[in-house]
mmCIF file of C-alpha atoms in Angstrom:
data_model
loop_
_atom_site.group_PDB
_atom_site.id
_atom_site.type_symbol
_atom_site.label_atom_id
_atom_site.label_comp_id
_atom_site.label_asym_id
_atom_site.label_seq_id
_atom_site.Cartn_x
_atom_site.Cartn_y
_atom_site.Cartn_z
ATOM 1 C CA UNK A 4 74.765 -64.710 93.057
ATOM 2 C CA UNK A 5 77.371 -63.423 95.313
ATOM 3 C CA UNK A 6 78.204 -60.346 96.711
ATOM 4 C CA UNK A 7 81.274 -58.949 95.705
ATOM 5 C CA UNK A 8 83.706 -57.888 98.644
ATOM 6 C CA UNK A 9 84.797 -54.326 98.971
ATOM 7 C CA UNK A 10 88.548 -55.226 97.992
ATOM 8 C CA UNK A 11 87.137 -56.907 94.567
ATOM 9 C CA UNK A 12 85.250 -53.336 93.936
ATOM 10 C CA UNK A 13 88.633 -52.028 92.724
ATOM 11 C CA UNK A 14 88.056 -48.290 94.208
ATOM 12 C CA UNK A 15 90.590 -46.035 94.153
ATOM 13 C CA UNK A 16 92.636 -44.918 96.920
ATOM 14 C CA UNK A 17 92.064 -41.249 98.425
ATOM 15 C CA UNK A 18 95.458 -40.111 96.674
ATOM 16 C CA UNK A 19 94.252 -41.986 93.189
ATOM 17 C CA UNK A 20 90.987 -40.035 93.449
ATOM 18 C CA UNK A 21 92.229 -36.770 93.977
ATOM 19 C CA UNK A 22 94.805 -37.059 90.924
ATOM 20 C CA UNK A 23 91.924 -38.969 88.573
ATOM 21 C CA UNK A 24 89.830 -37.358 85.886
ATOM 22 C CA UNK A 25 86.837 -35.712 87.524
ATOM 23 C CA UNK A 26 82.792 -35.510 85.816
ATOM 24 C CA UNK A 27 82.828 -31.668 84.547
ATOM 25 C CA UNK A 28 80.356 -30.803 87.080
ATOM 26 C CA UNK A 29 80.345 -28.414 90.249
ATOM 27 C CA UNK A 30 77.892 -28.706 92.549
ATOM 28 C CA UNK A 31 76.371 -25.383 94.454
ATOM 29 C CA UNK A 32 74.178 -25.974 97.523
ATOM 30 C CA UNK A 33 71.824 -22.286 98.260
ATOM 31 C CA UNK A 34 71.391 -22.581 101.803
ATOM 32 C CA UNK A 35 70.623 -26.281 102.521
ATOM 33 C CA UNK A 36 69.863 -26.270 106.349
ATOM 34 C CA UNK A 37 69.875 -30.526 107.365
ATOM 35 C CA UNK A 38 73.804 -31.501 108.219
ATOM 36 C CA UNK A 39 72.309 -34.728 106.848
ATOM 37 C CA UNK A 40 71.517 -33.244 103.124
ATOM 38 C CA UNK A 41 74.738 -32.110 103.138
ATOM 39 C CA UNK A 42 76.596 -35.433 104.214
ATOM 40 C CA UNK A 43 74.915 -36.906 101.378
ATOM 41 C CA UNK A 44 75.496 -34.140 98.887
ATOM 42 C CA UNK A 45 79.010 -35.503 99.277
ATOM 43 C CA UNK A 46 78.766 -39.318 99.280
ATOM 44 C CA UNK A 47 76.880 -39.088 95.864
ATOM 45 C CA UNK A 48 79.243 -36.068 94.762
ATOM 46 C CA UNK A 49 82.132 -38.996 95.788
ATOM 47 C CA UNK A 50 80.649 -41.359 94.073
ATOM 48 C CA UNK A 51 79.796 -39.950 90.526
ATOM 49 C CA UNK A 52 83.174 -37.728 90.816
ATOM 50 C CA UNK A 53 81.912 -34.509 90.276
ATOM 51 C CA UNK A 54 84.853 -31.675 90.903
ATOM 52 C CA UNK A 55 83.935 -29.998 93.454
ATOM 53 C CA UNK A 56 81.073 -28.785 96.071
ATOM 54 C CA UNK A 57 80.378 -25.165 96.897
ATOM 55 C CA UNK A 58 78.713 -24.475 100.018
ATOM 56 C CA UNK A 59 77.048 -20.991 100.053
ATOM 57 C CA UNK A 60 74.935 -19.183 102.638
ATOM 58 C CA UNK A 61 73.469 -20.895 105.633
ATOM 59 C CA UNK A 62 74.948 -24.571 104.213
ATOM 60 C CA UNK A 63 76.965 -25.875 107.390
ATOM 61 C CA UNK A 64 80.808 -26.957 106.379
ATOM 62 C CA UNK A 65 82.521 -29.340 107.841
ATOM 63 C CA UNK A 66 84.488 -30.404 109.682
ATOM 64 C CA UNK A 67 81.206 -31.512 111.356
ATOM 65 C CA UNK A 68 80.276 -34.302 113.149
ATOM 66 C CA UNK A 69 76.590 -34.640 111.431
ATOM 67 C CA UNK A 70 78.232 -34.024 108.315
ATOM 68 C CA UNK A 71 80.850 -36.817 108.060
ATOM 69 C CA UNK A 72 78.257 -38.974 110.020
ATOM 70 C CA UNK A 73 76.694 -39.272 106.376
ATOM 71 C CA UNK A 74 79.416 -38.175 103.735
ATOM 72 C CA UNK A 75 81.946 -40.508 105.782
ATOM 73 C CA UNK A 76 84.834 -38.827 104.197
ATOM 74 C CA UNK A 77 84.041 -37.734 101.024
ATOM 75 C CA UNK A 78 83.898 -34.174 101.791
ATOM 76 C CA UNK A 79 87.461 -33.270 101.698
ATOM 77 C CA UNK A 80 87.062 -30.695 99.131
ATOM 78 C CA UNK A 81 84.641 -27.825 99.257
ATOM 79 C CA UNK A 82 84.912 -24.538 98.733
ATOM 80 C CA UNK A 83 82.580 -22.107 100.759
ATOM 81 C CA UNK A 84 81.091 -18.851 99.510
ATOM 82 C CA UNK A 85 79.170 -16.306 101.669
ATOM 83 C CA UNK A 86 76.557 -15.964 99.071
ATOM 84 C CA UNK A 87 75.271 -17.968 96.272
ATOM 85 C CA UNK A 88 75.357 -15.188 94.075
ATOM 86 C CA UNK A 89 78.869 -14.905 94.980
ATOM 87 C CA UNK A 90 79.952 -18.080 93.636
ATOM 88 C CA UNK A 91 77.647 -18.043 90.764
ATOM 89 C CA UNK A 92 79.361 -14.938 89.212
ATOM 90 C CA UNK A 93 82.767 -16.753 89.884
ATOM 91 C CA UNK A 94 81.524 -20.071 88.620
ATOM 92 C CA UNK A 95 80.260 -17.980 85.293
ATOM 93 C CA UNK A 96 83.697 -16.420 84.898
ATOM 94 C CA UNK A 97 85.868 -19.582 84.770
ATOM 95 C CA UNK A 98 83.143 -20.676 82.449
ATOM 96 C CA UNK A 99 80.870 -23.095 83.818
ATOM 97 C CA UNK A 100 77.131 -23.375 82.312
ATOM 98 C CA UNK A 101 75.264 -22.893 85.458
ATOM 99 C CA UNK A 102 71.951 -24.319 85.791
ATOM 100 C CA UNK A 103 69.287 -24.238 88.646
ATOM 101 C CA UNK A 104 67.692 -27.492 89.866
ATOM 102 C CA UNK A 105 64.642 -25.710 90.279
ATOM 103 C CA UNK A 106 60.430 -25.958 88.880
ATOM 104 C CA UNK A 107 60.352 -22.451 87.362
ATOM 105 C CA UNK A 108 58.839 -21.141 84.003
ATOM 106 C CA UNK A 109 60.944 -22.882 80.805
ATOM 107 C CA UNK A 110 62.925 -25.019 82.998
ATOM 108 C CA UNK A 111 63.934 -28.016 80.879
ATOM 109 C CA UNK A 112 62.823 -31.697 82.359
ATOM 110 C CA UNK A 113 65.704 -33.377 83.164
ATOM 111 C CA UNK A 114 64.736 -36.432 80.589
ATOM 112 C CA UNK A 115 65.020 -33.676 77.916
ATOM 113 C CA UNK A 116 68.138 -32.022 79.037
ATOM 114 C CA UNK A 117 71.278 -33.190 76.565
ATOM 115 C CA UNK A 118 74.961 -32.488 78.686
ATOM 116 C CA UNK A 119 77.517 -31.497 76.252
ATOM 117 C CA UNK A 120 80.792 -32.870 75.640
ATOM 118 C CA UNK A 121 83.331 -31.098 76.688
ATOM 119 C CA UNK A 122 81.475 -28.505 78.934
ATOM 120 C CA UNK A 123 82.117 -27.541 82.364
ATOM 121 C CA UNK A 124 78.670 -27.293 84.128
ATOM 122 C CA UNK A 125 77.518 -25.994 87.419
ATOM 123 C CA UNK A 126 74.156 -27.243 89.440
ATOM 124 C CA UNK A 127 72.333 -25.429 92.086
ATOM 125 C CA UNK A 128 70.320 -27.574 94.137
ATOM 126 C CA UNK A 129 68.332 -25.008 96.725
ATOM 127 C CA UNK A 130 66.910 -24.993 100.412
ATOM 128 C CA UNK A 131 64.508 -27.469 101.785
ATOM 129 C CA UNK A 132 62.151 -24.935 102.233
ATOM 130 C CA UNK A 133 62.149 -22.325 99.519
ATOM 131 C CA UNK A 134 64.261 -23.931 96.502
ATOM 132 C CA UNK A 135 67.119 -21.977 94.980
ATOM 133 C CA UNK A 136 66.693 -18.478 95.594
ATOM 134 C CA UNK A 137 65.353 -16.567 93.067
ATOM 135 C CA UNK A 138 68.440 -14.206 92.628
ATOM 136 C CA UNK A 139 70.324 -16.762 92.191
ATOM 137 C CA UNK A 140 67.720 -18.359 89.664
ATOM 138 C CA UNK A 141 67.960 -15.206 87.512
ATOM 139 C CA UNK A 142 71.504 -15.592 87.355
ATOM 140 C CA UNK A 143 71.646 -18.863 85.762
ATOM 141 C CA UNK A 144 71.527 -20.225 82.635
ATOM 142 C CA UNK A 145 68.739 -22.164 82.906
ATOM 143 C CA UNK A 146 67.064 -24.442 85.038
ATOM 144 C CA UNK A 147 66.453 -28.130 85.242
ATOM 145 C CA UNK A 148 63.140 -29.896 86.410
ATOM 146 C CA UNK A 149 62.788 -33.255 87.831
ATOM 147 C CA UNK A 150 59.510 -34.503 86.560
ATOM 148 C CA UNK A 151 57.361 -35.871 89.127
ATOM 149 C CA UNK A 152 53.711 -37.885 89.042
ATOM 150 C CA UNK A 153 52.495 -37.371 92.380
ATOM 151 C CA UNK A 154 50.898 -35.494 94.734
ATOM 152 C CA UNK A 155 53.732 -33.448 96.463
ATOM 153 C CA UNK A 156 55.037 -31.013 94.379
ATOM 154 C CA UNK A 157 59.226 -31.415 95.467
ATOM 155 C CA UNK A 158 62.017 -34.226 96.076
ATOM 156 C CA UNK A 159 64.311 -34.280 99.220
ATOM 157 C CA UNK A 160 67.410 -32.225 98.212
ATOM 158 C CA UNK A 161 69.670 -34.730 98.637
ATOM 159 C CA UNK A 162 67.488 -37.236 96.946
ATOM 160 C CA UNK A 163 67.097 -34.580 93.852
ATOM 161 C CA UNK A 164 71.380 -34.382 93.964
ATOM 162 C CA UNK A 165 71.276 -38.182 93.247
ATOM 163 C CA UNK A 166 68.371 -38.349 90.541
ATOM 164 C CA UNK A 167 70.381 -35.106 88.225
ATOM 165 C CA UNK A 168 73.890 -35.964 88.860
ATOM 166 C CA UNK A 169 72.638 -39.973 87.934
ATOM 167 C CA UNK A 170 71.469 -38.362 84.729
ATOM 168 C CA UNK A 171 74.570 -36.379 83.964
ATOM 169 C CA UNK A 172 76.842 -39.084 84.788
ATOM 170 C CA UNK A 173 74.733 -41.543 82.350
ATOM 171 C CA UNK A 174 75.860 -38.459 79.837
ATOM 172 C CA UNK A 175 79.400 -37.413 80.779
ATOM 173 C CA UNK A 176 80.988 -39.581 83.267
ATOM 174 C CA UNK A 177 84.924 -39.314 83.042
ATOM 175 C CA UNK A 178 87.009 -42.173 81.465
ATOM 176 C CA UNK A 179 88.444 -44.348 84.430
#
């Protein structure tokens, strides 16, 4: 077995992503505090092509040092939004499904969730601390739960980004 060089990888150029079909997906942080969660947000946001990343609240934007220290470039486009309730309602009214990444009561385990064709969705992953904010909650959808076996009850953000936007790729990931 060898490992295949990053030339051989066939990625496409900066320019080729920006013009390529994107996953229908937006992803909305709620006042993620760690640069690092952020950085990462966009490396796997980069890497399963979702269109776009809002940063609400508290979320640092770059440019950043911390920030590209982990998304090492991929987080040339964001959009920012003082509130998350803010881009919610705008999210809504270009017609995104909006759905909180969140354990509350009839939240749908991810394993169970099916992504439509041909629908533009929007995921709101929440702070380290508190989750998504339950004003923003109300004004979703629905919600999405991770199941989980052990002891803790929550996933690193960042980690949690990965594991739903995995699933929704598996689902929906654009023709290349």
């Amino acid at each position: 077995m060898r490992k295949i060089t990053n030339e051989e990888l066939n990625r496409p150029s900066a320019g080729e992503f920006a013009a390529m079909e994107k996953m229908p997906v937006a992803v909305v942080l709620d006042n993620v505090r760690s640069l690092q969660n952020v950085g990462a947000f966009f490396r796997t946001g980069d890497a399963f092509a979702v269109e776009r990343i809002a940063l609400c609240g508290i979320t640092a934007t770059p440019p950043n040092r911390d920030i590209h220290k982990t998304a090492l470039g991929a987080e040339l486009t964001v959009t920012y939004h003082k509130t998350t309730e803010e881009c919610i309602a705008r999210l809504r009214a270009e017609g995104y499904r909006v759905y909180a990444v969140e354990q509350v009561e009839g939240a749908v385990m991810l394993g169970d969730f099916r992504a439509e064709p041909g629908v533009k969705y929007a995921l709101v992953f929440g702070n380290e601390v508190m989750g998504v904010g339950q004003q923003a909650v109300d004004m979703c959808h629905g919600a999405i739960e991770i199941p989980q076996a052990g002891t803790k009850h929550s996933i690193n953000v960042s980690v949690s980004g990965g594991v739903v936007l995995w699933d929704f790729f598996c689902q929906i990931r654009p023709k290349r």
